[in-house]
Amino acid sequence: MASPRVTVIGAGFSGLAAATHLAKAGFEVRLLEQHDQAGGRARSFEAEGFRFDMGPSWYWMPDIFERYFAAFGKRVDDLYDLRRLDPSYRLVWSKEDPWDIPAGLDALRGFFEGQRSGAAESFDRFVEQTRYIYESAVSDYLLRPSLSVFEFVDPRLVFELGKMRMLRSMHAYAESFFDDPRLVRLVEWPVLFLGASAKKTSAMYSLMSYADMALGTWYPMGGMHRIIDAMVDVAQEQGVDIQLQSRVESVVTKQGRVVGVQTEQAMFECDAVVAAADYHHVEQNLLDAHDRQFREAQWGRKTMSPSSLLFYLGVRGSVEGLRHHTLFFDRDLDVHMRDVYERPAWPSDPLFYVCAPSKTDPTVAPDGHENLFVLVPLAAGLPDADEQRDKIFENVVRRIEHASGTSLKDRIVYRRDYAMRDFERDYGAYKGNAYGMANTLSQTGPFKPPLRSRKVENLYFAGQLTVPGPGMPPSLISGELAAGVLARDLGAS
Ligand SMILES: Cc1cc2nc3c(=O)[nH]c(=O)nc-3n(C[C@H](O)[C@H](O)[C@H](O)COP(=O)(O)OP(=O)(O)OC[C@H]3O[C@@H](n4cnc5c(N)ncnc54)[C@H](O)[C@@H]3O)c2cc1C
């Protein structure tokens, strides 16, 4: 009997993961991607001798990548050259006061004690608790498809959440360990990856702090796109048929079932679809109104993760004062967070982040040059105007110059900007979001848009807008979960 045919839409982390797991489970899998390269938000581009990663730059949770490739008999070491960064990153409070955050628990313990006498002991307790949270999450809770709240009606979970008071905010949780506001900031900032501030994110996500401090910050030599190259190779080895430059125009249904997918070039009949493009885009643009689970107004009530203004900069000479990762915390976070979440506006003096991969990897810039990627979080849905981009550009360049004590502006030999309207154009991203939906408590697990459509029988979703949430590791898990649910529904596992 012929294998059931599955079409996967979108070759980002989640689509590649779903396709590869399905192919391994015996399905005939076609993966359709609109761009001319795989990777989605993790694509890369070359210009003037520089190679820029377009999105992700922090490689955290190496265990999740290891687990992913192990499912196909591979080890990360055989696929790309992964290096641990030390220091993990730099936090700039002011020019005079940068913190280089060392790699490894022993060094970090000493660092905490050096900042505040007695903090090492609080650090030990914090690591011990967050280790437990991390291990429970990655071995269990994150791997639940969250199709129903009943998956979480679990006396052990309720007991643990209560015992550790996980329903309070990450900020309150961090303050219960540390009284130095900067140490609080150091342990809580990683939840910003989940698209909401530490004051709005549950302490459950302190697992991100554990990932940062205990598991470390890594970098694949050659750039983040090396991970995608490896995933493409593994997908093809498993038999996935990847078709680039194949933009899906509609998901074709008949009496509540998917029958195929229509691209600009052809109609592909299939037995099931995994939509791993942005959820809102698939529902609102690729499905007929009667097949959608959510109305536009319902999307309007969801809390989106921020968008971002990105600058890809090629610079002559080196830029001192920066590490591979440098976070500029030299302004008031609460003021910037208000501009992102409460009364959306272009910030006048934002916090921002700079990645300088050329500090580690000489292949991403021509000799004697620096490759910089600057990220400024912005509210999704802001009107996106060149004039505003330029104002922010002037602001961040001035502050990098100040922190590094050297000129920068007159040494920039390449500049490309990217923000809301680019995310909309390239990914159909709702409100130009960069990282999907925020992982607030009311948008966690079963409260997220589901992996399996409630309207169309054989339609599944994967990606950063569904469970478990934004980030490369969660997107990998999302693809695996969607593939697992589909395979069970179709009786293949
Ligand atoms: C600027 C930025 C920085 C980030 N930094 C980090 C980081 O440091 N660490 C980290 O872990 N995560 C980071 N992330 C998050 C991470 O990149 C994402 O969560 C992850 O890549 C999302 O993968 P995905 O498969 O859900 O979606 P995507 O990567 O968006 O993939 C969706 C794919 O679907 C395709 N598609 C859309 N519509 C169609 C259509 N109609 N037909 C065919 N194809 C279609 C798109 O072209 C795209 O390739 C960052 C994201 C951004 C934007």
Coordinates of C-alpha atoms and ligand atoms in Angstrom, one line a residue:
M1 CA 0.0 0.0 0.0
A2 CA 1.3 3.5 -0.8
S3 CA 2.4 5.6 2.1
P4 CA 0.1 8.5 3.1
R5 CA 1.2 11.8 1.6
V6 CA 1.7 14.8 3.9
T7 CA 2.5 18.3 2.7
V8 CA 4.3 20.6 5.1
I9 CA 4.1 24.3 4.5
G10 CA 7.2 26.3 5.5
A11 CA 10.9 25.2 5.9
G12 CA 11.7 27.0 9.2
F13 CA 12.9 25.0 12.3
S14 CA 9.4 23.7 12.9
G15 CA 8.6 22.7 9.3
L16 CA 11.9 20.9 8.8
A17 CA 11.4 19.1 12.2
A18 CA 7.8 18.0 11.4
A19 CA 8.7 16.9 7.9
T20 CA 11.8 14.9 9.0
H21 CA 9.9 13.1 11.8
L22 CA 7.0 12.3 9.5
A23 CA 9.4 10.9 6.8
K24 CA 11.0 8.7 9.4
A25 CA 7.6 7.5 10.5
G26 CA 7.0 6.3 6.9
F27 CA 5.0 9.1 5.3
E28 CA 5.7 10.5 1.9
V29 CA 6.5 14.1 2.7
R30 CA 6.7 17.2 0.5
L31 CA 8.0 20.4 2.1
L32 CA 7.0 23.6 0.4
E33 CA 8.9 26.8 1.1
Q34 CA 8.3 30.1 -0.6
H35 CA 11.8 31.5 -0.3
D36 CA 14.9 30.3 -2.2
Q37 CA 16.5 28.9 1.0
A38 CA 15.3 27.0 4.0
G39 CA 15.5 28.4 7.5
G40 CA 12.6 30.9 7.8
R41 CA 13.5 33.5 10.4
A42 CA 16.9 31.8 10.6
R43 CA 17.9 32.5 7.0
S44 CA 21.1 34.2 6.2
F45 CA 22.4 36.5 3.4
E46 CA 25.7 37.6 2.0
A47 CA 26.6 41.1 1.1
E48 CA 30.0 42.9 0.4
G49 CA 31.9 39.9 1.7
F50 CA 29.9 39.6 5.0
R51 CA 27.6 36.7 5.9
F52 CA 24.7 37.8 8.1
D53 CA 22.4 35.5 10.1
M54 CA 19.0 37.1 9.8
G55 CA 17.4 36.1 13.0
P56 CA 18.5 33.8 15.9
S57 CA 22.0 34.3 17.3
W58 CA 21.7 32.7 20.8
Y59 CA 22.3 29.0 20.7
W60 CA 20.8 27.8 24.1
M61 CA 19.6 24.4 25.3
P62 CA 22.2 22.3 23.4
D63 CA 20.5 19.2 24.8
I64 CA 17.4 19.9 22.7
F65 CA 19.4 20.1 19.5
E66 CA 21.3 16.9 20.5
R67 CA 18.0 15.2 21.2
Y68 CA 16.6 16.3 17.8
F69 CA 19.5 15.0 15.7
A70 CA 19.7 11.8 17.9
A71 CA 16.2 10.9 16.7
F72 CA 17.8 10.4 13.3
G73 CA 21.0 8.7 14.5
K74 CA 23.2 11.8 14.4
R75 CA 25.3 13.7 16.8
V76 CA 25.7 17.5 16.7
D77 CA 29.5 17.1 16.7
D78 CA 29.3 15.2 13.4
L79 CA 27.2 18.0 11.8
Y80 CA 28.7 21.3 12.8
D81 CA 31.5 22.7 15.0
L82 CA 29.8 24.0 18.1
R83 CA 31.8 26.2 20.5
R84 CA 30.9 27.3 24.0
L85 CA 31.3 31.1 24.4
D86 CA 33.2 32.4 27.5
P87 CA 32.3 34.9 28.6
S88 CA 28.8 33.9 27.7
Y89 CA 27.9 37.5 27.1
R90 CA 28.4 41.1 28.3
L91 CA 25.8 43.3 30.0
V92 CA 26.5 47.0 29.7
W93 CA 25.1 49.0 32.6
S94 CA 27.3 51.9 31.7
K95 CA 30.6 52.4 29.9
E96 CA 32.4 52.2 33.2
D97 CA 30.5 49.2 34.4
P98 CA 30.2 46.3 32.0
W99 CA 29.6 42.8 33.4
D100 CA 31.2 39.9 31.5
I101 CA 29.2 36.9 32.5
P102 CA 31.5 33.9 32.8
A103 CA 30.7 30.4 31.5
G104 CA 30.2 27.6 34.0
L105 CA 28.5 27.3 37.3
D106 CA 31.6 27.6 39.5
A107 CA 32.8 30.7 37.8
L108 CA 29.3 32.2 38.0
R109 CA 29.0 31.4 41.6
G110 CA 32.2 33.4 42.2
F111 CA 30.8 36.2 40.1
F112 CA 27.6 36.4 42.1
E113 CA 29.6 36.5 45.4
G114 CA 31.9 39.1 44.0
Q115 CA 28.9 41.4 43.3
R116 CA 27.2 40.9 46.7
S117 CA 28.5 39.1 49.7
G118 CA 26.3 36.0 50.5
A119 CA 24.9 35.9 46.9
A120 CA 26.7 32.7 46.1
E121 CA 24.4 30.8 48.5
S122 CA 21.3 32.3 46.9
F123 CA 22.7 31.4 43.6
D124 CA 23.1 27.7 44.6
R125 CA 19.5 27.6 45.8
F126 CA 18.3 29.3 42.6
V127 CA 20.3 26.9 40.4
E128 CA 19.0 23.9 42.3
Q129 CA 15.3 24.9 41.9
T130 CA 15.6 25.9 38.3
R131 CA 17.4 22.7 37.4
Y132 CA 14.4 20.8 38.7
I133 CA 12.1 23.0 36.7
Y134 CA 14.2 22.7 33.5
E135 CA 14.5 19.0 33.8
S136 CA 10.8 18.5 34.4
A137 CA 10.0 20.7 31.5
V138 CA 12.2 19.2 28.9
S139 CA 11.5 15.6 29.9
D140 CA 7.8 16.0 30.2
Y141 CA 5.7 19.3 30.2
L142 CA 7.2 20.8 27.1
L143 CA 6.6 17.5 25.2
R144 CA 2.9 17.4 25.9
P145 CA 0.9 18.4 22.8
S146 CA -1.4 20.5 24.9
L147 CA -4.5 19.6 22.9
S148 CA -6.6 19.8 26.1
V149 CA -6.3 21.3 29.5
F150 CA -6.9 17.8 30.9
E151 CA -3.3 16.9 29.9
F152 CA -2.3 19.3 32.7
V153 CA -4.9 18.1 35.3
D154 CA -2.2 16.2 37.0
P155 CA -1.9 16.2 40.8
R156 CA 1.9 16.1 40.7
L157 CA 2.0 19.2 38.5
V158 CA -0.5 21.1 40.6
F159 CA 1.5 20.2 43.8
E160 CA 4.8 21.2 42.3
L161 CA 3.5 24.5 40.9
G162 CA 2.0 25.3 44.4
K163 CA 5.1 24.2 46.3
M164 CA 7.4 26.4 44.3
R165 CA 4.9 29.2 43.9
M166 CA 5.3 29.0 40.1
L167 CA 2.3 31.1 39.4
R168 CA 3.9 34.3 40.6
S169 CA 5.9 36.3 38.1
M170 CA 9.5 35.6 37.1
H171 CA 10.4 39.0 38.5
A172 CA 8.9 38.2 41.9
Y173 CA 10.5 34.8 41.9
A174 CA 14.0 36.3 41.1
E175 CA 13.5 38.9 43.9
S176 CA 12.8 36.1 46.4
F177 CA 16.5 35.0 45.9
F178 CA 18.4 38.2 45.3
D179 CA 18.1 41.7 46.7
D180 CA 20.6 43.3 44.3
P181 CA 18.5 44.7 41.4
R182 CA 21.2 44.0 38.9
L183 CA 21.5 40.3 40.0
V184 CA 17.7 40.2 39.7
R185 CA 18.0 41.5 36.1
L186 CA 20.8 39.1 35.3
V187 CA 18.7 36.0 36.2
E188 CA 15.4 37.3 34.8
W189 CA 16.4 38.7 31.4
P190 CA 16.4 35.4 29.6
V191 CA 12.5 35.3 29.7
L192 CA 12.5 38.2 27.3
F193 CA 13.2 35.5 24.7
L194 CA 9.6 34.3 25.3
G195 CA 8.2 37.6 24.2
A196 CA 6.9 39.0 27.5
S197 CA 8.5 41.0 30.4
A198 CA 9.6 39.2 33.6
K199 CA 6.8 40.9 35.4
K200 CA 4.2 39.3 33.1
T201 CA 5.9 35.9 32.7
S202 CA 5.3 33.0 35.0
A203 CA 8.2 31.8 37.2
M204 CA 7.9 28.4 35.4
Y205 CA 10.0 30.0 32.7
S206 CA 12.9 30.4 35.1
L207 CA 13.9 27.3 33.2
M208 CA 15.4 29.8 30.7
S209 CA 17.7 31.1 33.4
Y210 CA 18.9 27.6 34.1
A211 CA 19.5 27.2 30.4
D212 CA 21.5 30.3 30.3
M213 CA 23.6 29.8 33.4
A214 CA 24.0 26.0 33.6
L215 CA 23.8 24.9 30.0
G216 CA 25.7 27.8 28.5
T217 CA 25.8 29.9 25.4
W218 CA 27.1 28.2 22.2
Y219 CA 27.8 29.1 18.6
P220 CA 28.1 26.9 15.5
M221 CA 31.1 28.0 13.6
G222 CA 30.1 29.4 10.2
G223 CA 26.9 30.9 11.6
M224 CA 23.5 29.9 12.9
H225 CA 22.6 28.8 9.4
R226 CA 24.8 25.8 9.8
I227 CA 22.1 24.3 12.0
I228 CA 19.6 24.7 9.1
D229 CA 22.0 23.2 6.6
A230 CA 22.4 20.2 8.9
M231 CA 18.6 19.9 9.3
V232 CA 18.1 20.0 5.5
D233 CA 20.7 17.3 5.0
V234 CA 19.0 15.1 7.6
A235 CA 15.6 15.8 6.1
Q236 CA 16.7 14.8 2.6
E237 CA 18.4 11.7 4.0
Q238 CA 15.1 10.7 5.5
G239 CA 13.5 11.2 2.1
V240 CA 11.8 14.6 2.5
D241 CA 11.1 16.3 -0.9
I242 CA 12.0 20.0 -0.3
Q243 CA 10.7 22.3 -2.9
L244 CA 11.9 25.9 -2.6
Q245 CA 10.3 28.9 -4.2
S246 CA 7.0 27.2 -3.8
R247 CA 4.6 29.7 -2.3
V248 CA 1.4 28.1 -1.0
E249 CA -1.7 30.1 -2.1
S250 CA -4.4 28.1 -0.4
V251 CA -5.1 24.9 1.6
V252 CA -7.8 23.2 -0.4
T253 CA -10.6 21.5 1.7
K254 CA -13.7 19.5 0.9
Q255 CA -16.3 18.8 3.6
G256 CA -14.1 19.7 6.5
R257 CA -11.0 17.7 5.2
V258 CA -7.8 18.8 3.5
V259 CA -7.6 17.4 0.0
G260 CA -4.5 19.3 -1.2
V261 CA -2.4 22.4 -1.3
Q262 CA -2.4 24.9 -4.1
T263 CA 0.9 26.8 -5.0
E264 CA 1.5 29.3 -7.6
Q265 CA 2.8 26.5 -9.9
A266 CA 0.7 23.4 -9.0
M267 CA -2.0 21.6 -7.0
F268 CA -0.5 19.0 -4.7
E269 CA -3.0 16.4 -3.5
C270 CA -2.3 15.0 0.0
D271 CA -3.8 13.1 2.9
A272 CA -2.8 15.7 5.6
V273 CA -1.1 19.0 5.9
V274 CA 1.2 20.4 8.6
A275 CA 1.1 24.2 8.3
A276 CA 4.4 25.4 9.8
A277 CA 4.1 29.0 8.4
D278 CA 2.8 31.7 10.8
Y279 CA -0.5 30.4 12.2
H280 CA -2.4 33.6 11.6
H281 CA -1.2 33.8 8.0
V282 CA -2.4 30.2 7.3
E283 CA -5.8 30.7 9.0
Q284 CA -6.6 34.1 7.5
N285 CA -4.9 33.9 4.1
L286 CA -4.7 30.2 3.1
L287 CA -8.0 28.9 4.4
D288 CA -11.6 29.8 3.5
A289 CA -13.5 31.6 6.2
H290 CA -15.6 28.5 7.2
D291 CA -12.4 26.5 7.9
R292 CA -10.8 29.1 10.3
Q293 CA -10.8 28.6 14.1
F294 CA -10.3 32.2 15.0
R295 CA -11.8 35.4 13.7
E296 CA -9.6 38.4 13.0
A297 CA -11.0 40.2 16.1
Q298 CA -9.8 37.2 18.3
W299 CA -6.3 37.6 17.0
G300 CA -6.5 41.3 17.9
R301 CA -7.0 40.3 21.5
K302 CA -3.9 38.1 21.7
T303 CA -0.6 39.4 23.1
M304 CA 1.9 39.2 20.4
S305 CA 5.6 38.9 21.1
P306 CA 7.5 42.1 20.2
S307 CA 8.7 42.8 16.7
S308 CA 12.2 44.0 16.3
L309 CA 14.2 46.6 14.4
L310 CA 17.3 44.9 13.1
F311 CA 20.4 46.5 11.6
Y312 CA 22.9 44.3 9.8
L313 CA 26.1 46.3 9.7
G314 CA 29.5 45.6 8.1
V315 CA 32.2 47.7 9.8
R316 CA 35.8 48.5 8.9
G317 CA 38.2 47.6 11.7
S318 CA 37.2 46.1 15.0
V319 CA 34.7 47.5 17.5
E320 CA 36.1 47.4 21.0
G321 CA 33.9 47.1 24.0
L322 CA 31.7 44.5 22.5
R323 CA 31.7 40.7 23.1
H324 CA 30.1 38.1 20.8
H325 CA 26.9 39.0 22.6
T326 CA 26.4 42.4 24.3
L327 CA 23.2 43.5 25.9
F328 CA 22.8 47.3 26.5
F329 CA 21.0 47.6 29.8
D330 CA 22.1 51.2 30.2
R331 CA 18.5 52.6 30.2
D332 CA 15.4 52.0 32.2
L333 CA 13.9 48.6 31.1
D334 CA 10.4 49.5 32.5
V335 CA 10.2 52.6 30.2
H336 CA 11.1 50.5 27.1
M337 CA 8.7 47.7 28.2
R338 CA 5.8 50.2 28.4
D339 CA 6.6 51.3 24.8
V340 CA 6.5 47.6 23.7
Y341 CA 3.5 46.3 25.7
E342 CA 1.3 49.0 27.3
R343 CA 1.1 52.0 25.0
P344 CA 2.9 50.9 21.8
A345 CA 5.2 53.6 20.6
W346 CA 8.6 53.9 19.0
P347 CA 11.0 54.1 22.0
S348 CA 13.1 57.3 22.2
D349 CA 16.0 55.7 24.1
P350 CA 15.6 51.9 23.8
L351 CA 17.5 49.0 25.3
F352 CA 19.1 46.9 22.6
Y353 CA 21.3 43.9 21.9
V354 CA 24.4 43.6 19.6
C355 CA 25.8 40.4 18.2
A356 CA 29.3 40.5 16.9
P357 CA 29.9 36.9 15.6
S358 CA 33.1 38.0 13.9
K359 CA 34.6 38.2 17.4
T360 CA 34.4 34.3 17.4
D361 CA 34.2 33.4 13.7
P362 CA 36.5 35.1 11.1
T363 CA 34.5 33.6 8.2
V364 CA 31.5 35.9 8.6
A365 CA 33.4 39.1 7.7
P366 CA 36.2 40.1 5.3
D367 CA 39.7 40.4 6.9
G368 CA 40.0 43.4 9.2
H369 CA 36.2 43.9 9.5
E370 CA 33.5 43.3 12.0
N371 CA 30.0 41.8 11.4
L372 CA 27.4 43.4 13.7
F373 CA 23.7 42.5 14.1
V374 CA 21.8 45.0 16.3
L375 CA 18.3 44.2 17.6
V376 CA 15.9 46.7 19.1
P377 CA 12.7 45.2 20.5
L378 CA 9.6 47.1 19.3
A379 CA 5.8 46.7 19.7
A380 CA 4.3 44.5 17.0
G381 CA 1.9 46.5 14.9
L382 CA 3.7 49.9 15.1
P383 CA 3.6 51.9 11.9
D384 CA 7.0 51.3 10.3
A385 CA 8.6 54.4 8.9
D386 CA 12.2 55.0 7.6
E387 CA 12.4 58.2 9.6
Q388 CA 11.8 56.3 12.9
R389 CA 14.3 53.6 11.9
D390 CA 16.9 56.3 11.3
K391 CA 16.4 57.9 14.7
I392 CA 16.9 54.6 16.4
F393 CA 20.0 54.0 14.3
E394 CA 21.5 57.2 15.3
N395 CA 20.7 56.5 19.0
V396 CA 22.2 53.0 19.1
V397 CA 25.3 53.9 17.1
R398 CA 26.0 56.8 19.5
R399 CA 25.7 54.4 22.4
I400 CA 27.9 51.7 20.9
E401 CA 30.5 54.4 20.2
H402 CA 30.3 55.7 23.7
A403 CA 30.6 52.2 25.2
S404 CA 33.5 51.2 23.0
G405 CA 35.3 54.6 23.1
T406 CA 35.8 54.5 19.3
S407 CA 34.1 55.8 16.3
L408 CA 31.6 53.5 14.5
K409 CA 29.4 55.5 12.2
D410 CA 32.2 56.6 9.8
R411 CA 33.4 53.0 9.6
I412 CA 30.1 51.4 8.5
V413 CA 30.7 50.0 5.0
Y414 CA 27.4 48.1 4.8
R415 CA 23.9 48.7 6.3
R416 CA 20.6 46.9 5.9
D417 CA 17.6 47.5 8.1
Y418 CA 14.7 45.0 8.8
A419 CA 11.6 45.6 10.8
M420 CA 7.8 45.1 10.9
R421 CA 7.0 45.6 7.3
D422 CA 9.8 43.1 6.3
F423 CA 8.5 40.5 8.7
E424 CA 5.0 40.9 7.1
R425 CA 6.3 40.7 3.6
D426 CA 8.7 37.7 4.2
Y427 CA 6.6 35.6 6.6
G428 CA 3.0 37.0 6.5
A429 CA 3.7 37.8 10.1
Y430 CA 0.7 39.2 11.9
K431 CA 1.4 42.8 13.0
G432 CA 5.0 42.2 11.8
N433 CA 5.8 40.1 14.8
A434 CA 9.2 38.6 15.1
Y435 CA 8.7 35.8 17.6
G436 CA 5.1 34.8 17.4
M437 CA 2.9 35.0 20.5
A438 CA 4.1 36.0 24.0
N439 CA 4.3 33.1 26.5
T440 CA 2.1 34.9 29.1
L441 CA 0.3 32.6 31.5
S442 CA -3.0 32.9 29.7
Q443 CA -1.2 32.0 26.4
T444 CA 0.7 29.0 27.6
G445 CA 0.1 25.3 26.7
P446 CA -3.5 24.5 26.0
F447 CA -4.3 28.2 25.8
K448 CA -2.3 28.6 22.7
P449 CA -3.7 28.1 19.1
P450 CA -3.7 24.3 19.0
L451 CA -1.5 21.9 17.0
R452 CA -4.5 20.2 15.5
S453 CA -7.2 22.2 13.8
R454 CA -10.6 22.1 15.5
K455 CA -12.2 22.9 12.1
V456 CA -10.4 20.9 9.5
E457 CA -9.9 17.2 10.2
N458 CA -6.5 16.5 8.8
L459 CA -4.9 19.9 9.2
Y460 CA -2.1 20.4 11.8
F461 CA 0.0 23.4 12.8
A462 CA 3.5 23.7 14.0
G463 CA 5.8 26.7 14.8
Q464 CA 6.4 29.5 17.2
L465 CA 2.7 30.6 17.3
T466 CA 1.6 27.3 18.7
V467 CA 2.9 25.0 21.5
P468 CA 5.4 25.2 23.2
G469 CA 6.3 28.7 21.9
P470 CA 9.0 30.9 20.4
G471 CA 12.7 30.1 20.0
M472 CA 14.6 27.6 18.0
P473 CA 14.4 24.7 20.6
P474 CA 10.6 25.2 21.1
S475 CA 10.1 25.3 17.3
L476 CA 12.0 22.0 17.0
I477 CA 9.8 20.5 19.6
S478 CA 6.7 21.9 18.0
G479 CA 7.5 20.2 14.7
E480 CA 8.1 16.9 16.5
L481 CA 4.8 17.3 18.5
A482 CA 2.7 18.0 15.4
A483 CA 4.3 15.1 13.6
G484 CA 3.5 12.8 16.5
V485 CA -0.1 13.9 16.8
L486 CA -0.6 13.5 13.0
A487 CA 1.0 10.1 13.0
R488 CA -1.1 8.8 15.8
D489 CA -4.3 10.2 14.2
L490 CA -3.5 8.4 10.9
G491 CA -2.6 5.3 12.8
A492 CA 1.1 5.3 11.8
S493 CA 2.5 5.0 15.3
Ligands
LIG1 C1 15.3 38.6 14.9 C2 15.1 37.3 15.6 C3 16.0 36.9 16.6 C4 15.8 35.7 17.2 N1 16.7 35.2 18.1 C5 16.6 34.0 18.6 C6 17.7 33.4 19.3 O1 18.7 34.1 19.5 N2 17.6 32.2 19.8 C7 16.5 31.4 19.5 O2 16.4 30.2 20.0 N3 15.4 31.9 18.8 C8 15.5 33.2 18.3 N4 14.5 33.6 17.5 C9 13.3 32.9 17.4 C10 13.4 31.8 16.3 O3 14.2 32.2 15.2 C11 12.0 31.3 15.9 O4 11.2 31.0 17.0 C12 12.1 30.2 14.9 O5 13.0 30.3 13.9 C13 10.7 30.0 14.3 O6 10.6 28.9 13.5 P1 9.3 28.5 12.8 O7 9.5 27.3 12.0 O8 8.1 28.6 13.7 O9 8.9 29.8 11.8 P2 9.7 30.5 10.6 O10 11.1 30.4 10.8 O11 9.1 31.8 10.4 O12 9.4 29.5 9.3 C14 8.2 29.6 8.6 C15 8.5 29.4 7.2 O13 7.2 29.3 6.5 C16 7.4 30.0 5.2 N5 6.1 30.4 4.7 C17 5.3 31.3 5.2 N6 4.2 31.4 4.4 C18 4.4 30.5 3.4 C19 3.6 30.2 2.3 N7 2.4 30.7 2.0 N8 4.0 29.2 1.4 C20 5.2 28.6 1.6 N9 6.0 28.9 2.7 C21 5.6 29.9 3.5 C22 8.3 31.1 5.5 O14 9.0 31.6 4.4 C23 9.3 30.5 6.5 O15 10.4 29.9 5.9 C24 14.7 34.9 16.9 C25 13.8 35.3 15.9 C26 14.0 36.5 15.3 C27 13.0 37.0 14.2

